Tab-separated table of C-alpha atoms and ligand atoms in Angstrom:
chain	number	residue	atom	x	y	z
A	1	MET	CA	-53.859	16.336	42.117
A	2	LYS	CA	-54.268	13.867	39.236
A	3	ALA	CA	-54.900	15.617	35.807
A	4	ASN	CA	-58.341	14.243	35.293
A	5	THR	CA	-60.661	14.871	38.578
A	6	GLY	CA	-64.544	14.626	37.064
A	7	LYS	CA	-66.602	12.272	37.507
A	8	THR	CA	-66.325	10.726	34.354
A	9	LYS	CA	-63.475	8.683	33.080
A	10	PRO	CA	-62.062	7.674	29.561
A	11	ALA	CA	-62.183	4.198	30.244
A	12	ALA	CA	-66.185	4.363	30.285
A	13	SER	CA	-66.130	5.830	26.929
A	14	LEU	CA	-63.988	3.270	25.546
A	15	ARG	CA	-65.881	0.606	22.890
A	16	SER	CA	-63.520	-2.022	23.681
A	17	ARG	CA	-64.855	-4.361	20.641
A	18	LEU	CA	-62.966	-2.109	18.433
A	19	ILE	CA	-59.987	-1.514	19.990
A	20	SER	CA	-57.243	-3.698	21.636
A	21	LEU	CA	-55.135	-1.523	24.454
A	22	PRO	CA	-51.580	-2.168	25.072
A	23	ARG	CA	-50.859	-5.246	26.957
A	24	LYS	CA	-48.926	-5.178	30.360
A	25	GLY	CA	-45.399	-4.481	30.000
A	26	GLN	CA	-45.834	-2.696	26.489
A	27	THR	CA	-44.041	0.719	26.571
A	28	VAL	CA	-45.907	4.026	25.433
A	29	LEU	CA	-43.993	7.188	25.085
A	30	ILE	CA	-46.111	10.539	25.108
A	31	THR	CA	-44.343	13.268	23.658
A	32	GLY	CA	-45.702	16.553	25.954
A	33	GLY	CA	-46.262	14.373	28.531
A	34	ALA	CA	-46.530	17.005	31.144
A	35	GLY	CA	-48.752	19.611	29.228
A	36	PHE	CA	-53.087	19.037	29.768
A	37	LEU	CA	-53.602	16.280	27.542
A	38	GLY	CA	-50.072	14.940	27.567
A	39	SER	CA	-50.579	14.068	30.985
A	40	ALA	CA	-54.270	12.965	31.278
A	41	LEU	CA	-52.682	10.130	28.474
A	42	CYS	CA	-50.515	9.282	31.220
A	43	SER	CA	-53.043	9.189	33.482
A	44	PHE	CA	-54.678	6.946	31.551
A	45	TYR	CA	-52.088	4.104	30.865
A	46	MET	CA	-50.435	4.293	34.171
A	47	GLU	CA	-54.001	3.207	35.161
A	48	GLN	CA	-53.946	0.591	32.611
A	49	GLU	CA	-50.613	-0.385	34.545
A	50	THR	CA	-48.739	0.384	31.131
A	51	ARG	CA	-44.933	1.271	31.107
A	52	VAL	CA	-45.076	5.208	30.451
A	53	ILE	CA	-42.224	7.358	28.849
A	54	CYS	CA	-43.262	10.834	29.645
A	55	LEU	CA	-40.870	13.282	27.470
A	56	ASP	CA	-41.237	17.167	28.076
A	57	ASP	CA	-39.345	20.051	28.261
A	58	LEU	CA	-41.138	21.763	30.622
A	59	SER	CA	-41.676	25.071	28.062
A	60	THR	CA	-45.560	24.983	29.056
A	61	GLY	CA	-46.031	21.311	30.372
A	62	ARG	CA	-46.020	21.116	34.246
A	63	MET	CA	-44.561	18.945	37.062
A	64	ARG	CA	-47.380	18.788	38.906
A	65	ASN	CA	-49.628	17.424	36.209
A	66	ILE	CA	-47.050	14.450	36.443
A	67	ASP	CA	-45.081	14.339	40.046
A	68	HIS	CA	-47.421	11.655	41.144
A	69	PHE	CA	-46.359	9.612	38.829
A	70	LEU	CA	-42.664	9.825	39.923
A	71	GLU	CA	-42.099	7.005	42.480
A	72	SER	CA	-44.010	4.575	39.899
A	73	PRO	CA	-41.319	1.780	38.440
A	74	ASN	CA	-43.956	1.805	35.599
A	75	PHE	CA	-43.597	5.755	34.934
A	76	THR	CA	-39.912	7.371	33.266
A	77	PHE	CA	-39.831	11.265	33.220
A	78	VAL	CA	-37.184	12.252	30.377
A	79	LYS	CA	-36.561	16.548	30.367
A	80	GLN	CA	-35.716	17.204	26.964
A	81	ASP	CA	-37.147	18.924	23.685
A	82	VAL	CA	-38.774	16.549	21.150
A	83	ALA	CA	-37.164	17.928	18.575
A	84	ASP	CA	-33.571	16.890	20.256
A	85	PRO	CA	-31.860	13.341	19.257
A	86	PHE	CA	-33.702	10.752	21.296
A	87	ASP	CA	-33.101	6.782	21.681
A	88	PRO	CA	-33.601	5.102	23.918
A	89	GLU	CA	-32.593	1.726	24.770
A	90	ASP	CA	-35.430	-0.176	25.482
A	91	GLY	CA	-38.919	-1.225	23.348
A	92	ILE	CA	-41.732	1.778	22.193
A	93	ASP	CA	-44.564	-0.165	21.254
A	94	PHE	CA	-46.735	3.174	20.860
A	95	ILE	CA	-45.864	6.818	20.454
A	96	PHE	CA	-48.298	9.819	21.505
A	97	ASN	CA	-46.543	13.095	19.739
A	98	MET	CA	-48.789	15.584	21.847
A	99	ALA	CA	-45.176	18.117	22.450
A	100	CYS	CA	-46.255	21.760	21.387
A	101	PRO	CA	-47.867	24.674	22.854
A	102	ALA	CA	-51.257	25.057	21.904
A	103	SER	CA	-52.758	27.971	23.334
A	104	PRO	CA	-52.262	31.332	21.150
A	105	VAL	CA	-51.018	33.359	23.372
A	106	LYS	CA	-48.276	30.668	24.353
A	107	TYR	CA	-46.911	29.385	20.774
A	108	GLN	CA	-47.307	32.615	19.432
A	109	ALA	CA	-44.244	33.877	22.190
A	110	ASP	CA	-41.415	32.256	20.206
A	111	PRO	CA	-43.090	31.614	16.398
A	112	ILE	CA	-40.166	29.622	14.907
A	113	LYS	CA	-39.609	27.518	18.002
A	114	THR	CA	-43.160	26.741	17.632
A	115	PHE	CA	-42.516	25.983	13.736
A	116	ARG	CA	-39.479	23.799	15.029
A	117	THR	CA	-41.245	21.699	17.532
A	118	ILE	CA	-43.625	21.042	15.623
A	119	VAL	CA	-41.847	20.042	12.374
A	120	ALA	CA	-38.502	18.465	13.593
A	121	GLY	CA	-39.911	17.114	16.619
A	122	SER	CA	-42.595	15.097	14.349
A	123	GLU	CA	-39.822	14.113	12.105
A	124	ASN	CA	-37.630	13.004	15.216
A	125	MET	CA	-40.700	11.173	16.604
A	126	LEU	CA	-41.591	9.575	13.203
A	127	ARG	CA	-37.937	8.130	12.628
A	128	LEU	CA	-38.137	6.426	16.276
A	129	ALA	CA	-41.290	5.216	15.490
A	130	GLN	CA	-39.632	3.658	12.616
A	131	ARG	CA	-36.733	2.671	14.134
A	132	LYS	CA	-38.782	0.892	17.185
A	133	GLY	CA	-41.492	-0.717	14.918
A	134	ALA	CA	-43.827	1.453	16.800
A	135	ARG	CA	-47.461	2.893	16.228
A	136	ILE	CA	-47.316	6.518	16.129
A	137	LEU	CA	-49.975	9.279	16.608
A	138	GLU	CA	-49.757	12.752	15.868
A	139	ALA	CA	-51.641	15.451	17.637
A	140	SER	CA	-53.073	17.575	14.476
A	141	THR	CA	-55.612	20.521	15.001
A	142	SER	CA	-58.494	21.705	14.029
A	143	GLU	CA	-56.182	24.841	13.540
A	144	ILE	CA	-54.952	23.229	10.498
A	145	TYR	CA	-58.213	24.440	8.780
A	146	GLY	CA	-57.839	28.110	9.856
A	147	ASP	CA	-60.930	30.330	9.578
A	148	PRO	CA	-62.607	28.200	7.394
A	149	GLU	CA	-65.198	28.839	4.745
A	150	VAL	CA	-67.177	25.284	5.116
A	151	SER	CA	-69.001	23.971	8.389
A	152	PRO	CA	-69.308	21.959	9.981
A	153	GLN	CA	-65.150	20.673	8.904
A	154	ILE	CA	-64.483	17.812	7.489
A	155	GLU	CA	-61.890	15.824	7.042
A	156	SER	CA	-61.678	16.392	3.186
A	157	TYR	CA	-61.826	20.011	3.907
A	158	ARG	CA	-58.431	21.260	2.714
A	159	GLY	CA	-58.912	24.586	4.964
A	160	SER	CA	-57.956	28.358	4.322
A	161	VAL	CA	-54.871	29.122	6.177
A	162	ASN	CA	-52.534	32.341	6.302
A	163	THR	CA	-49.176	31.325	5.441
A	164	MET	CA	-47.721	34.476	7.374
A	165	GLY	CA	-49.840	35.774	10.049
A	166	PRO	CA	-49.525	35.236	13.717
A	167	ARG	CA	-51.166	31.696	13.760
A	168	SER	CA	-49.168	30.744	10.867
A	169	CYS	CA	-46.380	28.876	12.871
A	170	TYR	CA	-48.549	26.578	14.676
A	171	ASP	CA	-51.243	26.075	11.636
A	172	GLU	CA	-48.909	25.360	9.073
A	173	GLY	CA	-46.482	23.957	11.199
A	174	LYS	CA	-49.281	21.379	11.856
A	175	ARG	CA	-50.168	20.962	8.117
A	176	ALA	CA	-46.389	20.501	7.277
A	177	ALA	CA	-46.689	17.602	10.055
A	178	GLU	CA	-49.585	15.885	8.892
A	179	THR	CA	-47.636	15.279	5.153
A	180	LEU	CA	-44.666	14.118	7.196
A	181	PHE	CA	-46.784	11.357	8.836
A	182	HIS	CA	-48.582	10.641	5.333
A	183	GLU	CA	-45.028	10.322	3.797
A	184	TYR	CA	-43.903	8.317	6.408
A	185	CYS	CA	-46.750	6.260	5.992
A	186	ALA	CA	-46.429	5.567	2.432
A	187	GLN	CA	-42.993	5.707	1.740
A	188	ASN	CA	-41.763	3.664	4.888
A	189	GLY	CA	-44.480	1.307	6.208
A	190	VAL	CA	-44.470	3.652	9.551
A	191	ASP	CA	-48.446	2.618	11.577
A	192	ALA	CA	-49.018	6.830	11.394
A	193	ARG	CA	-52.296	8.150	12.603
A	194	VAL	CA	-53.491	11.658	13.021
A	195	ALA	CA	-56.097	13.154	15.355
A	196	ARG	CA	-57.375	16.599	14.771
A	197	ILE	CA	-57.957	17.980	17.925
A	198	PHE	CA	-60.831	20.616	18.228
A	199	ASN	CA	-60.659	22.502	21.482
A	200	THR	CA	-60.453	20.651	24.870
A	201	TYR	CA	-61.066	21.511	28.085
A	202	GLY	CA	-61.228	20.599	31.857
A	203	PRO	CA	-59.351	19.471	34.482
A	204	GLY	CA	-55.681	19.565	34.106
A	205	MET	CA	-55.929	22.859	31.944
A	206	ASP	CA	-53.375	25.638	33.420
A	207	PRO	CA	-55.398	28.593	34.656
A	208	GLU	CA	-52.878	30.415	32.805
A	209	ASP	CA	-52.560	28.907	29.475
A	210	GLY	CA	-54.926	31.955	27.931
A	211	ARG	CA	-57.307	30.045	26.266
A	212	VAL	CA	-61.377	30.815	26.109
A	213	VAL	CA	-62.413	28.154	28.761
A	214	SER	CA	-59.428	28.827	31.294
A	215	ASN	CA	-59.668	32.690	31.191
A	216	PHE	CA	-63.670	32.496	31.644
A	217	LEU	CA	-63.547	30.306	34.523
A	218	VAL	CA	-60.598	32.329	36.486
A	219	GLN	CA	-62.229	35.326	35.575
A	220	ALA	CA	-65.638	34.644	37.022
A	221	LEU	CA	-64.507	32.505	39.868
A	222	LYS	CA	-62.216	35.902	41.074
A	223	GLY	CA	-65.197	37.899	39.955
A	224	ALA	CA	-63.147	39.686	37.551
A	225	PRO	CA	-64.739	40.911	34.004
A	226	LEU	CA	-64.798	38.181	31.478
A	227	THR	CA	-62.565	39.522	28.331
A	228	ILE	CA	-64.564	38.836	24.947
A	229	TYR	CA	-62.519	39.684	22.257
A	230	GLY	CA	-64.189	40.806	18.683
A	231	ASP	CA	-68.118	41.088	19.093
A	232	GLY	CA	-67.989	37.624	20.416
A	233	LYS	CA	-69.812	35.902	17.899
A	234	GLN	CA	-67.439	33.983	17.170
A	235	THR	CA	-67.774	30.082	17.143
A	236	ARG	CA	-65.869	27.190	19.134
A	237	SER	CA	-67.034	23.811	19.706
A	238	PHE	CA	-65.835	22.459	23.301
A	239	CYS	CA	-64.715	18.809	24.242
A	240	TYR	CA	-64.201	17.642	27.569
A	241	VAL	CA	-61.087	16.297	28.520
A	242	ASP	CA	-62.267	12.564	29.326
A	243	ASP	CA	-64.106	12.647	25.964
A	244	MET	CA	-61.191	13.408	23.996
A	245	ILE	CA	-58.640	11.255	26.144
A	246	ALA	CA	-61.233	8.245	24.835
A	247	GLY	CA	-61.273	9.352	21.170
A	248	LEU	CA	-57.096	9.575	21.379
A	249	VAL	CA	-56.782	6.347	22.925
A	250	SER	CA	-59.610	4.606	20.390
A	251	LEU	CA	-57.529	5.918	17.470
A	252	MET	CA	-54.601	4.705	18.848
A	253	HIS	CA	-55.552	0.995	19.372
A	254	ALA	CA	-58.517	0.859	16.890
A	255	GLU	CA	-57.497	-2.460	14.829
A	256	GLY	CA	-56.816	-2.425	10.810
A	257	ASP	CA	-55.588	0.389	8.683
A	258	MET	CA	-56.519	4.416	9.912
A	259	SER	CA	-54.578	6.357	7.953
A	260	GLY	CA	-55.594	9.722	7.047
A	261	PRO	CA	-57.092	12.210	9.711
A	262	VAL	CA	-59.947	12.319	12.290
A	263	ASN	CA	-61.264	14.688	13.539
A	264	LEU	CA	-61.803	14.319	17.522
A	265	GLY	CA	-64.126	17.093	18.961
A	266	ASN	CA	-67.295	18.094	20.414
A	267	PRO	CA	-70.030	18.875	17.595
A	268	GLY	CA	-71.798	21.264	19.910
A	269	GLU	CA	-70.984	24.784	18.542
A	270	PHE	CA	-71.181	28.100	20.762
A	271	THR	CA	-70.491	31.641	20.121
A	272	VAL	CA	-67.759	32.839	22.875
A	273	ILE	CA	-70.559	35.344	24.268
A	274	GLU	CA	-73.007	31.954	24.462
A	275	LEU	CA	-70.026	30.658	26.372
A	276	ALA	CA	-69.448	33.555	28.587
A	277	ARG	CA	-73.251	33.812	30.070
A	278	ILE	CA	-72.799	29.727	30.431
A	279	VAL	CA	-70.201	30.079	32.606
A	280	LEU	CA	-71.194	32.982	34.592
A	281	GLU	CA	-74.845	30.678	35.282
A	282	GLU	CA	-72.765	27.664	36.258
A	283	THR	CA	-70.324	29.630	38.676
A	284	GLY	CA	-72.904	32.013	39.740
A	285	SER	CA	-70.874	35.127	39.130
A	286	ASP	CA	-71.811	38.387	38.628
A	287	SER	CA	-68.534	39.527	36.608
A	288	PRO	CA	-68.987	41.890	33.920
A	289	LEU	CA	-68.416	41.556	30.080
A	290	GLU	CA	-65.599	43.480	28.921
A	291	MET	CA	-64.834	43.726	25.157
A	292	ARG	CA	-61.114	43.294	23.561
A	293	PRO	CA	-59.638	43.742	20.048
A	294	LEU	CA	-60.186	40.462	18.250
A	295	PRO	CA	-56.953	39.049	17.674
A	296	VAL	CA	-55.883	39.082	14.054
A	297	ASP	CA	-56.471	35.892	12.100
A	298	ASP	CA	-59.060	34.606	14.650
A	299	PRO	CA	-61.132	32.103	13.189
A	300	LYS	CA	-65.006	32.899	12.876
A	301	LEU	CA	-66.026	29.426	13.077
A	302	ARG	CA	-65.007	26.179	14.460
A	303	CYS	CA	-66.808	22.864	14.320
A	304	PRO	CA	-65.729	19.486	13.793
A	305	GLU	CA	-67.721	17.021	11.473
A	306	ILE	CA	-67.286	13.824	13.491
A	307	GLN	CA	-68.577	11.152	11.468
A	308	ARG	CA	-65.837	8.818	10.541
A	309	ALA	CA	-64.946	8.898	14.460
A	310	ARG	CA	-68.100	7.557	15.253
A	311	GLU	CA	-68.282	4.776	12.457
A	312	GLU	CA	-64.721	3.518	12.531
A	313	LEU	CA	-63.990	4.223	15.942
A	314	GLY	CA	-67.476	3.591	17.680
A	315	TRP	CA	-66.379	7.258	19.568
A	316	GLU	CA	-68.380	10.350	20.330
A	317	PRO	CA	-68.442	12.660	23.093
A	318	THR	CA	-70.502	11.763	26.254
A	319	VAL	CA	-70.075	15.416	28.323
A	320	ALA	CA	-71.880	18.071	27.085
A	321	LEU	CA	-70.373	22.074	27.878
A	322	ARG	CA	-72.360	22.267	30.871
A	323	GLU	CA	-71.649	19.066	32.376
A	324	GLY	CA	-68.439	19.459	31.636
A	325	LEU	CA	-67.927	23.202	33.442
A	326	ARG	CA	-69.659	21.488	36.080
A	327	LEU	CA	-66.605	18.924	36.337
A	328	SER	CA	-64.032	21.771	35.973
A	329	ILE	CA	-65.118	24.459	37.919
A	330	PRO	CA	-63.649	22.880	41.740
A	331	TYR	CA	-60.487	22.017	39.692
A	332	PHE	CA	-59.994	25.935	38.836
A	333	ALA	CA	-61.312	26.910	42.233
A	334	SER	CA	-58.194	25.124	44.002
A	335	GLU	CA	-55.892	26.145	41.537
A	336	ILE	CA	-56.960	29.962	41.966
A	337	ALA	CA	-56.624	28.880	45.771
A	338	ILE	CA	-53.182	27.694	46.031
A	339	GLU	CA	-50.754	29.775	48.010
A	340	GLY	CA	-48.426	31.507	45.739
A	341	ARG	CA	-49.560	30.997	42.716
A	342	SER	CA	-50.555	34.668	40.614
A	343	GLN	CA	-53.689	34.808	39.962
A	344	LYS	CA	-53.328	36.518	36.565
A	345	VAL	CA	-54.859	35.576	33.422
A	346	VAL	CA	-52.972	35.566	29.939
A	347	GLU	CA	-54.419	38.170	27.769
A	348	ARG	CA	-53.481	38.822	24.192
B	1	LIG	N1	-61.348	34.660	23.569
B	1	LIG	C1	-61.884	35.611	23.897
B	1	LIG	N2	-61.624	35.895	25.106
B	1	LIG	C2	-60.353	34.988	26.075
B	1	LIG	C3	-59.728	34.303	25.477
B	1	LIG	C4	-60.258	33.863	23.697
B	1	LIG	O1	-62.981	35.891	23.375
B	1	LIG	O2	-60.237	35.669	27.071
B	1	LIG	C5	-61.802	34.043	22.221
B	1	LIG	C6	-60.675	33.797	20.862
B	1	LIG	O3	-60.468	35.364	20.340
B	1	LIG	C7	-61.445	32.758	19.949
B	1	LIG	C8	-62.041	31.909	21.214
B	1	LIG	O4	-62.228	32.552	22.421
B	1	LIG	O5	-62.080	33.461	19.417
B	1	LIG	C9	-60.902	30.762	21.251
B	1	LIG	O6	-59.514	31.352	22.096
B	1	LIG	P1	-59.069	30.346	22.272
B	1	LIG	O7	-57.384	30.783	22.936
B	1	LIG	O8	-59.545	29.472	23.557
B	1	LIG	O9	-58.512	29.284	21.359
B	1	LIG	P2	-58.318	29.080	19.324
B	1	LIG	O10	-59.432	28.234	19.201
B	1	LIG	O11	-58.333	30.377	19.271
B	1	LIG	O12	-57.494	28.354	19.409
């Protein structure tokens, strides 16, 4: 099954006057290419007939996200850790550095490996970009704002982050990676771009990823209680996958100087309780809500200020939450139905 099974297509949201997509024969390297967003990027570039190298150690990525590409001469899969040496003979024109588990429950499973994946992996890919003369985009994150004291979060906000907590390996790793991207751009002239990705959902997500949207959809579809952490008043802003891919592609291929971070996310802000109610309405489920303890350092607010992306990329999300959930429900229902898959929901 293709990663994007929704009705919209990332290409439909692209403003071509601002970007120039790769020419035929050019090569895009996507680290973490078997993951949720990485595989959606693979799909986008395979549709453009670009050559794609997908690098993934499959620690959280899934072969089923990419196995339909394996026969294509345009597609190469390399199973390896992003931090290990990688020096292909062929040219590389663009690198998306997407490799790292993004779900708290997954990135906290081995925090030292997570930190190394982000920091050593970023430096490895920046060196590769320098050697190949490639443009490189880092998948940074809204997590670099930590538990923010200002909302919405604008790129100039420096964040409120714990250096020694359960989320630190990811948050501080991504902050360090942003520093590396900044220095490789300033000192070494690498064309480096940084996307701060806010919560994203949709077809292609691992139903066992432990994220709130995937947990609630799976729980609602199975008639199991929806697990609300804390009082459920914390907020998140949820971006549909095709919108996010359009944003990432726009940032990668925007002409001119795009150094400095760019927030990509949907500014529609919902409490976790509101999300639960909307999921119940959209799935027609009568699952109860079940309160659980709030994880340590769980951010109370998260909402992107996307003025820079609007002005400089001509990008903004086009899919509202209810519509995105409707596009996602058939995918999660089919994932649940696949025989042999456990139907566990990963909880903290
Ligand atoms: N959450 C929840 N129930 C779940 C999973 C998550 O209430 O089953 C909450 C979590 O505590 C957080 C929000 O939903 O406040 C988003 O969590 P997620 O893991 O999706 O991403 P985060 O934004 O924390 O990285």
